[in-house]
Short mmCIF file of C-alpha atoms in Angstrom, two decimals:
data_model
loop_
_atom_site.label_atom_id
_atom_site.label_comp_id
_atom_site.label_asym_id
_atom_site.label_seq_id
_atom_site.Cartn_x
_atom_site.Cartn_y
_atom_site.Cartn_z
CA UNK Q 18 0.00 0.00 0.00
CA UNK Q 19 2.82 2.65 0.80
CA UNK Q 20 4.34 1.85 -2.23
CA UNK Q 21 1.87 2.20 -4.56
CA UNK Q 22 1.46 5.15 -2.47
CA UNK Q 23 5.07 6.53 -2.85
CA UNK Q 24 4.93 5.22 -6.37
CA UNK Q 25 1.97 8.10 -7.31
CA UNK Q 26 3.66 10.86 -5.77
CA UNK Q 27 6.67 10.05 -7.81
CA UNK Q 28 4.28 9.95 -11.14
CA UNK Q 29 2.74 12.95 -9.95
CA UNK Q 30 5.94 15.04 -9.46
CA UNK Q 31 7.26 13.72 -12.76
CA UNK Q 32 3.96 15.14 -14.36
CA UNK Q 33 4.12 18.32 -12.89
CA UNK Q 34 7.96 18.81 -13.93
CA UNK Q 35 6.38 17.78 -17.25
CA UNK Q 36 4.38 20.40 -17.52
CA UNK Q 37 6.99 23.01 -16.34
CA UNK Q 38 9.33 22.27 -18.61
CA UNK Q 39 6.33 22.40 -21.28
CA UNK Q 40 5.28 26.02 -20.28
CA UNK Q 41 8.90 26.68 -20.06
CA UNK Q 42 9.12 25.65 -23.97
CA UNK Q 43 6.44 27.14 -25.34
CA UNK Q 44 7.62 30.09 -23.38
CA UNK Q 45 10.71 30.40 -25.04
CA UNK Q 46 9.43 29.93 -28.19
#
């Protein structure tokens, strides 16, 4: 259960860096 747990937040911090670097792109461009 904690894992799975863990295993979200690290999918859900990887998405929001996603996105970041996304606006950061389209930002620059």
């Amino acid at each position: 259960m904690d894992k799975k747990k863990s295993i979200k937040v690290l999918q859900d911090i990887l998405k929001i860096k996603t996105e970041n670097n996304n606006e950061k792109e389209v930002a620059i461009y």
